Short mmCIF file of N, CA and C in Angstrom, two decimals:
data_model
loop_
_atom_site.label_atom_id
_atom_site.label_comp_id
_atom_site.label_asym_id
_atom_site.label_seq_id
_atom_site.Cartn_x
_atom_site.Cartn_y
_atom_site.Cartn_z
N UNK A 546 -85.78 16.58 43.65
CA UNK A 546 -84.69 17.49 43.73
C UNK A 546 -84.94 18.44 44.88
N UNK A 547 -85.78 18.75 45.36
CA UNK A 547 -85.91 19.74 46.23
C UNK A 547 -84.98 19.35 47.54
N UNK A 548 -84.87 18.31 47.76
CA UNK A 548 -84.20 17.75 49.00
C UNK A 548 -82.65 18.20 48.86
N UNK A 549 -82.13 18.05 47.88
CA UNK A 549 -80.57 18.36 47.72
C UNK A 549 -80.60 19.41 46.67
N UNK A 550 -80.96 20.75 46.84
CA UNK A 550 -80.73 21.88 46.05
C UNK A 550 -79.33 21.99 45.49
N UNK A 551 -78.40 21.47 46.41
CA UNK A 551 -76.74 21.76 46.07
C UNK A 551 -76.54 20.73 45.12
N UNK A 552 -77.17 19.55 44.93
CA UNK A 552 -76.59 18.63 43.97
C UNK A 552 -77.07 19.00 42.59
N UNK A 553 -78.07 19.68 42.45
CA UNK A 553 -78.33 20.09 41.21
C UNK A 553 -77.35 21.29 40.55
N UNK A 554 -77.22 22.23 41.54
CA UNK A 554 -76.23 23.27 41.25
C UNK A 554 -74.91 22.79 40.87
N UNK A 555 -74.42 21.84 41.67
CA UNK A 555 -72.96 21.15 41.56
C UNK A 555 -72.92 20.39 40.03
N UNK A 556 -74.19 19.78 39.79
CA UNK A 556 -74.17 19.03 38.33
C UNK A 556 -74.08 20.15 37.45
N UNK A 557 -74.95 21.06 37.75
CA UNK A 557 -74.91 22.37 36.53
C UNK A 557 -73.47 22.87 36.29
N UNK A 558 -72.91 23.15 37.50
CA UNK A 558 -71.46 23.79 37.28
C UNK A 558 -70.55 22.71 36.81
N UNK A 559 -70.72 21.55 36.94
CA UNK A 559 -69.71 20.57 36.34
C UNK A 559 -69.96 20.55 34.88
N UNK A 560 -71.20 20.52 34.57
CA UNK A 560 -71.48 20.46 32.97
C UNK A 560 -71.08 21.85 32.44
N UNK A 561 -71.10 22.92 33.16
CA UNK A 561 -70.68 24.16 32.48
C UNK A 561 -69.11 24.06 32.56
N UNK A 562 -68.36 23.53 33.42
CA UNK A 562 -66.87 23.46 33.51
C UNK A 562 -66.42 22.43 32.33
N UNK A 563 -67.20 21.27 32.16
CA UNK A 563 -66.88 20.31 31.15
C UNK A 563 -67.05 21.09 29.76
N UNK A 564 -68.11 22.03 29.55
CA UNK A 564 -68.41 22.65 28.30
C UNK A 564 -67.14 23.60 28.03
N UNK A 565 -66.83 24.36 29.32
CA UNK A 565 -65.75 25.35 29.09
C UNK A 565 -64.47 24.87 28.62
N UNK A 566 -64.10 23.67 29.14
CA UNK A 566 -62.88 22.83 29.05
C UNK A 566 -62.74 22.38 27.44
N UNK A 567 -63.79 21.88 26.99
CA UNK A 567 -63.90 21.62 25.59
C UNK A 567 -63.80 22.56 24.78
N UNK A 568 -64.32 23.77 25.19
CA UNK A 568 -64.21 24.81 24.34
C UNK A 568 -62.71 25.52 24.19
N UNK A 569 -62.10 25.48 25.35
CA UNK A 569 -60.65 25.98 25.65
C UNK A 569 -59.85 25.14 24.85
N UNK A 570 -60.03 23.64 25.01
CA UNK A 570 -59.14 22.80 24.27
C UNK A 570 -59.36 23.08 22.95
N UNK A 571 -60.63 23.29 22.48
CA UNK A 571 -60.90 23.21 20.90
C UNK A 571 -60.12 24.39 20.30
N UNK A 572 -60.15 25.51 21.14
CA UNK A 572 -59.51 26.72 20.52
C UNK A 572 -58.15 26.63 20.80
N UNK A 573 -57.52 26.01 21.57
CA UNK A 573 -55.85 25.93 21.53
C UNK A 573 -55.36 24.75 20.73
N UNK A 574 -55.97 23.68 21.12
CA UNK A 574 -55.21 22.38 20.59
C UNK A 574 -55.65 22.05 19.17
N UNK A 575 -56.53 22.66 18.62
CA UNK A 575 -56.67 22.47 17.12
C UNK A 575 -55.77 22.83 16.24
N UNK A 576 -54.74 23.75 16.67
CA UNK A 576 -53.50 24.07 15.79
C UNK A 576 -52.54 23.11 15.86
N UNK A 577 -52.77 22.21 16.84
CA UNK A 577 -51.53 21.07 16.85
C UNK A 577 -52.06 19.70 16.44
N UNK A 578 -51.16 18.96 15.62
CA UNK A 578 -51.67 17.74 15.20
C UNK A 578 -51.07 16.89 16.20
N UNK A 579 -52.02 15.90 16.44
CA UNK A 579 -51.61 14.83 17.55
C UNK A 579 -52.23 13.64 16.93
N UNK A 580 -51.62 12.47 17.37
CA UNK A 580 -52.28 11.14 17.20
C UNK A 580 -51.50 9.99 18.05
N UNK A 581 -52.14 8.89 18.19
CA UNK A 581 -51.49 8.01 19.19
C UNK A 581 -51.03 6.74 18.09
N UNK A 582 -51.27 6.86 17.04
CA UNK A 582 -51.06 5.90 16.06
C UNK A 582 -50.75 6.49 14.51
N UNK A 583 -49.66 7.03 14.58
CA UNK A 583 -49.35 7.83 13.29
C UNK A 583 -48.21 7.18 12.56
N UNK A 584 -48.32 7.37 11.19
CA UNK A 584 -47.08 6.94 10.32
C UNK A 584 -46.55 8.15 9.39
N UNK A 585 -45.26 8.47 9.39
CA UNK A 585 -44.79 9.49 8.57
C UNK A 585 -44.53 8.91 7.11
N UNK A 586 -44.70 9.61 6.21
CA UNK A 586 -44.60 9.34 4.70
C UNK A 586 -43.19 9.96 4.35
N UNK A 587 -42.06 9.29 4.83
CA UNK A 587 -40.78 9.90 4.56
C UNK A 587 -39.74 9.10 4.24
N UNK A 588 -38.72 9.31 3.59
CA UNK A 588 -37.56 8.66 3.40
C UNK A 588 -36.63 8.48 4.41
N UNK A 589 -36.44 7.34 4.94
CA UNK A 589 -35.44 7.14 5.91
C UNK A 589 -34.35 6.23 5.42
N UNK A 590 -32.96 6.53 5.67
CA UNK A 590 -32.03 5.67 5.27
C UNK A 590 -30.85 5.39 6.25
N UNK A 591 -30.62 4.30 6.36
CA UNK A 591 -29.71 3.65 7.25
C UNK A 591 -28.47 4.02 6.93
N UNK A 592 -27.59 4.60 7.79
CA UNK A 592 -26.14 5.14 7.50
C UNK A 592 -25.26 4.33 8.07
N UNK A 593 -24.27 3.73 7.23
CA UNK A 593 -23.10 3.13 8.10
C UNK A 593 -21.68 3.49 7.50
N UNK A 594 -20.84 3.57 8.29
CA UNK A 594 -19.50 3.92 8.04
C UNK A 594 -18.73 2.75 7.19
N UNK A 595 -17.81 3.24 6.29
CA UNK A 595 -17.09 2.27 5.65
C UNK A 595 -15.79 1.74 6.32
N UNK A 596 -15.39 2.53 7.47
CA UNK A 596 -14.38 2.21 8.37
C UNK A 596 -14.66 2.47 9.83
N UNK A 597 -14.04 1.84 10.65
CA UNK A 597 -14.28 2.04 12.17
C UNK A 597 -13.34 3.03 12.78
N UNK A 598 -13.92 3.71 13.67
CA UNK A 598 -12.95 4.41 14.51
C UNK A 598 -13.91 5.51 15.50
N UNK A 599 -13.22 6.25 16.26
CA UNK A 599 -13.83 7.06 17.18
C UNK A 599 -14.57 8.46 16.47
N UNK A 600 -15.57 8.79 16.69
CA UNK A 600 -16.33 9.98 16.01
C UNK A 600 -15.62 11.24 16.82
N UNK A 601 -15.09 12.06 16.08
CA UNK A 601 -14.60 13.33 16.61
C UNK A 601 -15.41 14.58 16.38
N UNK A 602 -16.37 14.35 15.51
CA UNK A 602 -17.09 15.52 15.22
C UNK A 602 -18.47 15.07 14.40
N UNK A 603 -19.69 15.74 14.71
CA UNK A 603 -20.87 15.41 14.21
C UNK A 603 -21.33 16.55 13.55
N UNK A 604 -21.36 16.60 12.18
CA UNK A 604 -22.00 18.07 11.43
C UNK A 604 -23.37 18.38 11.32
N UNK A 605 -24.07 17.15 11.57
CA UNK A 605 -25.67 17.17 11.37
C UNK A 605 -26.30 17.13 12.61
N UNK A 606 -27.58 17.68 12.68
CA UNK A 606 -28.56 17.37 13.82
C UNK A 606 -29.37 16.44 13.43
N UNK A 607 -30.31 16.17 14.59
CA UNK A 607 -31.49 15.32 14.20
C UNK A 607 -32.50 15.71 13.45
N UNK A 608 -32.77 14.83 12.21
CA UNK A 608 -33.96 15.13 11.42
C UNK A 608 -33.45 16.19 10.48
N UNK A 609 -32.17 16.57 10.39
CA UNK A 609 -31.70 17.60 9.41
C UNK A 609 -31.65 17.05 8.03
N UNK A 610 -32.22 17.53 7.03
CA UNK A 610 -32.08 16.99 5.72
C UNK A 610 -30.67 17.10 5.29
N UNK A 611 -30.08 16.04 4.41
CA UNK A 611 -28.80 16.09 3.91
C UNK A 611 -28.94 15.59 2.50
N UNK A 612 -27.67 16.04 1.78
CA UNK A 612 -27.82 15.63 0.46
C UNK A 612 -26.56 14.48 0.31
N UNK A 613 -26.89 13.84 -0.75
CA UNK A 613 -25.86 12.70 -1.12
C UNK A 613 -24.40 13.25 -1.01
N UNK A 614 -23.39 12.55 -0.39
CA UNK A 614 -22.04 13.03 -0.26
C UNK A 614 -21.81 14.05 0.70
N UNK A 615 -22.88 14.44 1.47
CA UNK A 615 -22.64 15.29 2.56
C UNK A 615 -21.83 14.79 3.64
N UNK A 616 -20.85 15.56 4.29
CA UNK A 616 -20.08 15.01 5.44
C UNK A 616 -21.18 14.99 6.57
N UNK A 617 -21.28 13.91 7.22
CA UNK A 617 -22.28 13.62 8.39
C UNK A 617 -21.43 13.81 9.80
N UNK A 618 -20.29 13.14 9.75
CA UNK A 618 -19.46 13.06 10.87
C UNK A 618 -17.97 12.91 10.45
N UNK A 619 -17.08 13.27 11.46
CA UNK A 619 -15.67 12.95 11.15
C UNK A 619 -15.05 11.94 12.26
N UNK A 620 -14.16 11.16 11.70
CA UNK A 620 -13.76 9.96 12.40
C UNK A 620 -12.31 10.43 12.71
N UNK A 621 -11.89 10.05 13.89
CA UNK A 621 -10.34 10.14 14.32
C UNK A 621 -9.60 9.30 13.42
N UNK A 622 -8.55 10.10 12.65
CA UNK A 622 -7.89 9.45 11.82
C UNK A 622 -6.41 9.25 12.14
N UNK A 623 -6.07 9.18 13.54
CA UNK A 623 -4.84 9.09 13.98
C UNK A 623 -4.31 7.70 13.87
N UNK A 624 -5.01 6.58 13.88
CA UNK A 624 -4.78 5.36 13.49
C UNK A 624 -4.34 5.13 12.06
N UNK A 625 -5.11 5.65 11.33
CA UNK A 625 -4.81 5.59 9.80
C UNK A 625 -3.74 6.37 9.24
N UNK A 626 -3.50 7.46 10.05
CA UNK A 626 -2.28 8.28 9.69
C UNK A 626 -0.92 7.59 10.00
N UNK A 627 -0.97 6.69 11.31
CA UNK A 627 0.19 6.10 11.61
C UNK A 627 0.42 4.78 10.60
N UNK A 628 -0.77 4.23 10.30
CA UNK A 628 -0.66 3.05 9.25
C UNK A 628 -0.24 3.50 8.01
N UNK A 629 -0.43 4.69 7.42
CA UNK A 629 -0.14 5.38 6.28
C UNK A 629 1.40 5.71 6.53
N UNK A 630 1.92 6.16 7.53
CA UNK A 630 3.25 6.36 7.73
C UNK A 630 4.11 5.18 7.84
N UNK A 631 3.67 4.21 8.30
CA UNK A 631 4.18 2.88 8.59
C UNK A 631 4.38 2.43 6.91
N UNK A 632 3.15 2.35 6.24
CA UNK A 632 3.23 1.94 4.78
C UNK A 632 4.16 2.81 3.89
N UNK A 633 4.29 4.17 4.16
CA UNK A 633 5.29 4.81 3.45
C UNK A 633 6.85 4.57 3.63
N UNK A 634 7.00 4.15 5.13
CA UNK A 634 8.30 3.93 5.35
C UNK A 634 8.63 2.46 4.73
N UNK A 635 7.72 1.52 4.84
CA UNK A 635 7.84 0.32 4.03
C UNK A 635 8.24 0.48 2.47
N UNK A 636 7.41 1.38 2.15
CA UNK A 636 7.74 1.70 0.43
C UNK A 636 9.17 2.14 0.32
N UNK A 637 9.69 3.25 1.28
CA UNK A 637 10.96 3.60 1.15
C UNK A 637 11.74 2.71 1.32
N UNK A 638 11.70 1.72 2.30
CA UNK A 638 12.49 0.61 2.37
C UNK A 638 12.70 -0.32 1.24
N UNK A 639 11.54 -0.70 0.79
CA UNK A 639 11.60 -1.44 -0.44
C UNK A 639 12.36 -0.72 -1.58
N UNK A 640 12.16 0.44 -1.79
CA UNK A 640 12.82 1.31 -2.89
C UNK A 640 14.44 1.43 -2.56
N UNK A 641 14.74 1.35 -1.31
CA UNK A 641 16.18 1.36 -1.00
C UNK A 641 16.73 -0.05 -1.12
N UNK A 642 16.01 -1.14 -1.08
CA UNK A 642 16.39 -2.54 -1.31
C UNK A 642 16.41 -2.69 -2.95
N UNK A 643 15.47 -2.11 -3.57
CA UNK A 643 15.56 -2.12 -5.08
C UNK A 643 16.95 -1.48 -5.51
N UNK A 644 17.24 -0.15 -4.96
CA UNK A 644 18.47 0.46 -5.41
C UNK A 644 19.71 -0.31 -4.98
N UNK A 645 19.51 -0.94 -3.98
CA UNK A 645 20.72 -1.84 -3.44
C UNK A 645 20.85 -3.03 -4.27
N UNK A 646 19.88 -3.63 -4.76
CA UNK A 646 19.91 -4.67 -5.88
C UNK A 646 20.23 -4.20 -7.12
N UNK A 647 20.01 -3.32 -7.44
CA UNK A 647 20.39 -2.49 -8.83
C UNK A 647 21.70 -2.37 -8.64
N UNK A 648 22.19 -1.78 -7.58
CA UNK A 648 23.77 -1.50 -7.48
C UNK A 648 24.55 -2.70 -7.42
N UNK A 649 24.06 -3.90 -6.76
CA UNK A 649 24.73 -5.09 -6.71
C UNK A 649 24.81 -5.70 -8.09
N UNK A 650 23.60 -5.45 -8.80
CA UNK A 650 23.54 -5.92 -10.34
C UNK A 650 24.71 -5.34 -11.26
N UNK A 651 24.60 -3.89 -11.11
CA UNK A 651 25.71 -3.31 -11.79
C UNK A 651 27.20 -3.84 -11.54
N UNK A 652 27.36 -4.03 -10.20
CA UNK A 652 28.67 -4.38 -9.81
C UNK A 652 28.93 -5.69 -10.35
N UNK A 653 28.03 -6.73 -10.41
CA UNK A 653 28.29 -8.00 -10.81
C UNK A 653 28.43 -7.96 -12.43
N UNK A 654 27.46 -7.12 -13.04
CA UNK A 654 27.59 -6.74 -14.47
C UNK A 654 29.21 -6.49 -14.83
N UNK A 655 29.82 -5.59 -13.87
CA UNK A 655 31.02 -4.98 -14.23
C UNK A 655 32.06 -6.30 -13.96
N UNK A 656 31.58 -7.06 -12.98
CA UNK A 656 32.62 -8.25 -12.82
C UNK A 656 32.45 -9.15 -13.94
N UNK A 657 31.49 -9.36 -14.60
CA UNK A 657 31.15 -10.30 -15.65
C UNK A 657 31.88 -9.61 -16.75
N UNK A 658 31.75 -8.39 -16.97
CA UNK A 658 32.46 -7.79 -18.06
C UNK A 658 34.11 -7.95 -18.13
N UNK A 659 34.47 -7.64 -16.65
CA UNK A 659 36.00 -7.79 -16.36
C UNK A 659 36.47 -9.22 -16.83
N UNK A 660 35.61 -10.14 -16.33
CA UNK A 660 35.91 -11.64 -16.30
C UNK A 660 35.93 -11.91 -17.88
N UNK A 661 35.11 -11.48 -18.65
CA UNK A 661 35.04 -11.64 -20.11
C UNK A 661 36.20 -11.25 -20.74
N UNK A 662 36.68 -9.75 -20.32
CA UNK A 662 38.01 -9.32 -20.84
C UNK A 662 39.11 -10.13 -20.44
N UNK A 663 39.17 -10.72 -19.13
CA UNK A 663 40.28 -11.55 -18.87
C UNK A 663 40.19 -12.73 -19.58
N UNK A 664 39.20 -13.32 -19.95
CA UNK A 664 39.12 -14.59 -20.81
C UNK A 664 39.57 -14.30 -22.28
N UNK A 665 39.00 -13.16 -22.74
CA UNK A 665 39.70 -12.69 -24.11
C UNK A 665 41.18 -12.53 -24.15
N UNK A 666 41.71 -11.82 -23.02
CA UNK A 666 43.03 -11.72 -23.09
C UNK A 666 43.86 -13.11 -22.70
N UNK A 667 43.44 -13.96 -22.03
CA UNK A 667 43.85 -15.22 -21.76
C UNK A 667 43.97 -15.94 -23.28
N UNK A 668 42.81 -15.85 -24.03
CA UNK A 668 42.66 -16.62 -25.15
C UNK A 668 43.74 -15.96 -26.11
N UNK A 669 43.93 -14.72 -26.23
CA UNK A 669 44.78 -14.15 -27.11
C UNK A 669 46.47 -14.61 -26.74
N UNK A 670 46.63 -14.36 -25.22
CA UNK A 670 47.85 -15.13 -25.05
C UNK A 670 48.10 -16.54 -25.30
N UNK A 671 47.04 -17.33 -25.08
CA UNK A 671 47.33 -18.70 -25.45
C UNK A 671 47.47 -18.98 -26.91
N UNK A 672 46.79 -18.17 -27.72
CA UNK A 672 46.91 -18.32 -29.15
C UNK A 672 48.48 -17.87 -29.41
N UNK A 673 49.03 -16.85 -28.86
CA UNK A 673 50.18 -16.50 -29.04
C UNK A 673 51.28 -17.35 -28.54
N UNK A 674 51.11 -18.23 -27.47
CA UNK A 674 51.76 -19.14 -26.99
C UNK A 674 51.84 -20.34 -27.97
N UNK A 675 50.66 -20.49 -28.46
CA UNK A 675 50.63 -21.82 -29.13
C UNK A 675 51.23 -21.72 -30.41
N UNK A 676 51.20 -20.45 -31.01
CA UNK A 676 52.24 -20.17 -32.15
C UNK A 676 53.61 -20.13 -31.93
N UNK A 677 54.04 -19.58 -30.93
CA UNK A 677 55.43 -19.56 -30.38
C UNK A 677 55.76 -21.05 -30.15
N UNK A 678 54.88 -21.68 -29.55
CA UNK A 678 55.64 -23.25 -29.24
C UNK A 678 55.51 -24.15 -30.66
N UNK A 679 54.80 -23.75 -31.53
CA UNK A 679 54.74 -24.41 -32.83
C UNK A 679 56.01 -23.86 -33.41
N UNK A 680 56.29 -22.59 -33.46
CA UNK A 680 57.45 -22.17 -34.06
C UNK A 680 58.73 -22.47 -33.57
N UNK A 681 58.94 -22.57 -32.20
CA UNK A 681 59.98 -23.14 -31.48
C UNK A 681 60.27 -24.59 -31.85
N UNK A 682 59.05 -25.45 -31.94
CA UNK A 682 59.38 -26.93 -32.25
C UNK A 682 59.79 -26.98 -33.69
N UNK A 683 59.44 -26.18 -34.58
CA UNK A 683 59.99 -26.18 -36.06
C UNK A 683 61.36 -25.88 -36.01
N UNK A 684 61.96 -24.98 -35.22
CA UNK A 684 63.15 -24.43 -35.31
C UNK A 684 63.88 -25.25 -34.76
N UNK A 685 63.34 -26.02 -33.54
CA UNK A 685 64.27 -27.10 -33.03
C UNK A 685 64.49 -28.37 -33.86
N UNK A 686 63.64 -28.59 -34.70
CA UNK A 686 63.53 -29.56 -35.66
C UNK A 686 64.68 -29.48 -36.68
N UNK A 687 64.86 -28.07 -37.11
CA UNK A 687 65.62 -27.53 -37.96
C UNK A 687 67.13 -27.43 -37.50
N UNK A 688 66.99 -27.35 -36.08
CA UNK A 688 68.20 -27.14 -35.26
C UNK A 688 68.77 -25.64 -35.34
N UNK A 689 67.84 -24.68 -35.47
CA UNK A 689 68.19 -23.29 -35.41
C UNK A 689 67.70 -22.81 -34.12
N UNK A 690 66.98 -23.64 -33.16
CA UNK A 690 66.45 -23.26 -31.92
C UNK A 690 67.11 -23.97 -30.79
N UNK A 691 67.34 -23.72 -29.56
CA UNK A 691 67.76 -24.54 -28.60
C UNK A 691 66.78 -25.18 -28.11
N UNK A 692 66.98 -26.45 -27.11
CA UNK A 692 66.09 -27.08 -26.54
C UNK A 692 65.35 -26.25 -25.44
N UNK A 693 66.19 -25.33 -24.66
CA UNK A 693 65.73 -24.46 -23.83
C UNK A 693 64.78 -23.50 -24.15
N UNK A 694 64.87 -23.04 -25.61
CA UNK A 694 63.69 -22.07 -25.97
C UNK A 694 62.49 -22.85 -26.23
N UNK A 695 62.58 -23.98 -26.52
CA UNK A 695 61.61 -24.98 -27.04
C UNK A 695 60.74 -25.44 -25.72
N UNK A 696 61.58 -25.60 -24.65
CA UNK A 696 60.87 -25.89 -23.35
C UNK A 696 60.14 -24.73 -22.75
N UNK A 697 60.83 -23.45 -22.90
CA UNK A 697 60.25 -22.28 -22.43
C UNK A 697 59.22 -21.92 -23.10
N UNK A 698 58.95 -22.10 -24.41
CA UNK A 698 57.78 -21.92 -25.13
C UNK A 698 56.72 -23.00 -24.80
N UNK A 699 56.95 -24.08 -24.54
CA UNK A 699 55.88 -25.34 -24.10
C UNK A 699 55.46 -24.86 -22.80
N UNK A 700 56.27 -24.40 -21.80
CA UNK A 700 55.97 -23.97 -20.56
C UNK A 700 55.19 -22.65 -20.48
N UNK A 701 55.41 -21.85 -21.42
CA UNK A 701 54.48 -20.60 -21.47
C UNK A 701 53.29 -21.04 -21.91
N UNK A 702 53.09 -21.97 -22.99
CA UNK A 702 51.77 -22.58 -23.62
C UNK A 702 50.99 -23.16 -22.42
N UNK A 703 51.71 -24.01 -21.47
CA UNK A 703 50.87 -24.56 -20.56
C UNK A 703 50.37 -23.40 -19.46
N UNK A 704 51.14 -22.50 -19.13
CA UNK A 704 50.85 -21.50 -18.14
C UNK A 704 49.59 -20.47 -18.67
N UNK A 705 49.86 -20.41 -19.96
CA UNK A 705 48.67 -19.75 -20.80
C UNK A 705 47.39 -20.43 -20.90
N UNK A 706 47.52 -21.65 -21.05
CA UNK A 706 46.20 -22.66 -20.88
C UNK A 706 45.78 -22.61 -19.37
N UNK A 707 46.39 -22.75 -18.51
CA UNK A 707 46.00 -22.71 -17.10
C UNK A 707 45.33 -21.43 -16.77
N UNK A 708 45.93 -20.23 -17.30
CA UNK A 708 45.26 -18.86 -17.07
C UNK A 708 44.01 -18.86 -17.67
N UNK A 709 43.96 -19.24 -19.07
CA UNK A 709 42.65 -19.24 -19.60
C UNK A 709 41.71 -20.19 -18.89
N UNK A 710 41.99 -21.43 -18.25
CA UNK A 710 41.08 -22.20 -17.66
C UNK A 710 40.48 -21.47 -16.19
N UNK A 711 41.40 -20.86 -15.67
CA UNK A 711 41.37 -19.98 -14.49
C UNK A 711 40.21 -18.71 -14.71
N UNK A 712 40.51 -18.02 -16.12
CA UNK A 712 39.65 -17.07 -16.31
C UNK A 712 38.17 -17.48 -16.84
N UNK A 713 38.05 -18.71 -17.39
CA UNK A 713 36.83 -19.26 -17.74
C UNK A 713 35.95 -19.53 -16.20
N UNK A 714 36.93 -19.97 -15.40
CA UNK A 714 36.18 -20.45 -14.17
C UNK A 714 35.70 -19.33 -13.46
N UNK A 715 36.34 -18.14 -13.64
CA UNK A 715 35.92 -17.03 -12.90
C UNK A 715 34.64 -16.42 -13.74
N UNK A 716 34.74 -16.56 -14.86
CA UNK A 716 33.55 -15.91 -15.63
C UNK A 716 32.34 -16.57 -15.39
#
């Protein structure tokens, strides 16, 4: 070792530097946990949205604890608002169609009622014409009525029968 006195000094200095580095590392790094193969015992949950869309706002940060039901982010709702307005317009159109059908139904019911009244009126006129025709035939047979009166009563009977048939056809 006398041949190279510097080698022994350099080795001694290197040993002292290594010892100093270990002491400094021990004093500073012992407060920090580190590992190259670590596992965290924590609950992680995969989060998925029920609807698709563009995210407009994120209300949480990485590794922030959250509660169930907390709002994590906001999704752009403009497409859904447009769909809602379109659906509301469809509902309004359907309600208008319902009101139109109800109005048509009421109009048809009024026509049916009017036709029923026309049938009743035609039946009453026919009954009167039948009785007039019968009475004029009897009077003609007795000679107290003229042939013209009997023919007029028979004609009225046929007209009232035709009116009843027309009223029944309209009803």
